[in-house]
Amino acid sequence: MMLERARELIRAQLQFGGGYHRNAVRLILAELQREHGQAAVDGLIRDLDLEQAFGLSPGSDFSGVAR
């Protein structure tokens, strides 16, 4: 997944909020982590303020999500 596409998908989830959308964001971040690494994930978390919106903090490991 391209970084910009991940950003678009996460922005869409931010518009709704809630638990189901948090899980969708976690799945996106898991795929991003596998393809681009932890630094890319941490950057998106900071850029989109996902800690405030969904409680997802930089340094979180999403490798076990959806496995």
Short mmCIF file of C-alpha atoms in Angstrom, two decimals:
data_model
loop_
_atom_site.label_atom_id
_atom_site.label_comp_id
_atom_site.label_asym_id
_atom_site.label_seq_id
_atom_site.Cartn_x
_atom_site.Cartn_y
_atom_site.Cartn_z
CA MET A 1 0.00 0.00 0.00
CA MET A 2 1.29 3.42 -0.89
CA LEU A 3 1.74 5.87 1.97
CA GLU A 4 -0.56 8.45 0.41
CA ARG A 5 -3.31 5.87 -0.10
CA ALA A 6 -3.01 4.82 3.55
CA ARG A 7 -3.28 8.46 4.58
CA GLU A 8 -6.49 8.87 2.51
CA LEU A 9 -8.06 5.73 3.98
CA ILE A 10 -7.22 6.74 7.54
CA ARG A 11 -8.60 10.25 7.02
CA ALA A 12 -11.89 8.67 5.94
CA GLN A 13 -11.97 6.59 9.14
CA LEU A 14 -11.24 9.70 11.24
CA GLN A 15 -14.45 11.30 9.99
CA PHE A 16 -16.48 8.57 11.67
CA GLY A 17 -14.55 7.71 14.84
CA GLY A 18 -15.59 4.83 17.07
CA GLY A 19 -14.36 1.32 17.74
CA TYR A 20 -14.99 -0.21 14.33
CA HIS A 21 -13.12 2.58 12.61
CA ARG A 22 -10.25 2.27 15.10
CA ASN A 23 -9.93 -1.38 14.10
CA ALA A 24 -9.93 -0.42 10.42
CA VAL A 25 -7.10 2.04 11.09
CA ARG A 26 -5.17 -0.67 12.95
CA LEU A 27 -5.48 -2.96 9.91
CA ILE A 28 -4.22 -0.22 7.61
CA LEU A 29 -1.30 0.47 9.94
CA ALA A 30 -0.47 -3.25 10.12
CA GLU A 31 -0.20 -3.46 6.34
CA LEU A 32 1.81 -0.26 6.24
CA GLN A 33 4.17 -1.59 8.92
CA ARG A 34 4.80 -4.79 6.94
CA GLU A 35 5.52 -2.89 3.72
CA HIS A 36 7.19 0.32 4.90
CA GLY A 37 8.34 -0.26 8.48
CA GLN A 38 7.74 1.25 11.88
CA ALA A 39 9.01 4.72 10.97
CA ALA A 40 6.28 5.13 8.33
CA VAL A 41 3.62 4.02 10.82
CA ASP A 42 4.90 6.36 13.52
CA GLY A 43 4.94 9.24 11.04
CA LEU A 44 1.31 8.70 10.10
CA ILE A 45 0.28 8.37 13.74
CA ARG A 46 1.88 11.73 14.48
CA ASP A 47 0.76 13.48 11.29
CA LEU A 48 -2.88 12.45 11.65
CA ASP A 49 -2.93 12.70 15.48
CA LEU A 50 -4.12 9.11 15.84
CA GLU A 51 -3.13 9.09 19.49
CA GLN A 52 -5.80 11.69 20.23
CA ALA A 53 -8.41 10.19 17.89
CA PHE A 54 -8.02 6.46 18.56
CA GLY A 55 -5.42 6.08 21.32
CA LEU A 56 -2.80 4.70 18.92
CA SER A 57 0.65 5.85 19.97
CA PRO A 58 3.94 5.95 18.07
CA GLY A 59 5.98 2.83 18.68
CA SER A 60 2.93 0.56 18.80
CA ASP A 61 3.46 -2.79 17.10
CA PHE A 62 0.70 -3.72 14.66
CA SER A 63 2.39 -6.83 13.29
CA GLY A 64 -0.04 -9.16 15.08
CA VAL A 65 -3.18 -7.44 13.82
CA ALA A 66 -5.37 -9.66 11.59
CA ARG A 67 -3.17 -12.73 11.91
#
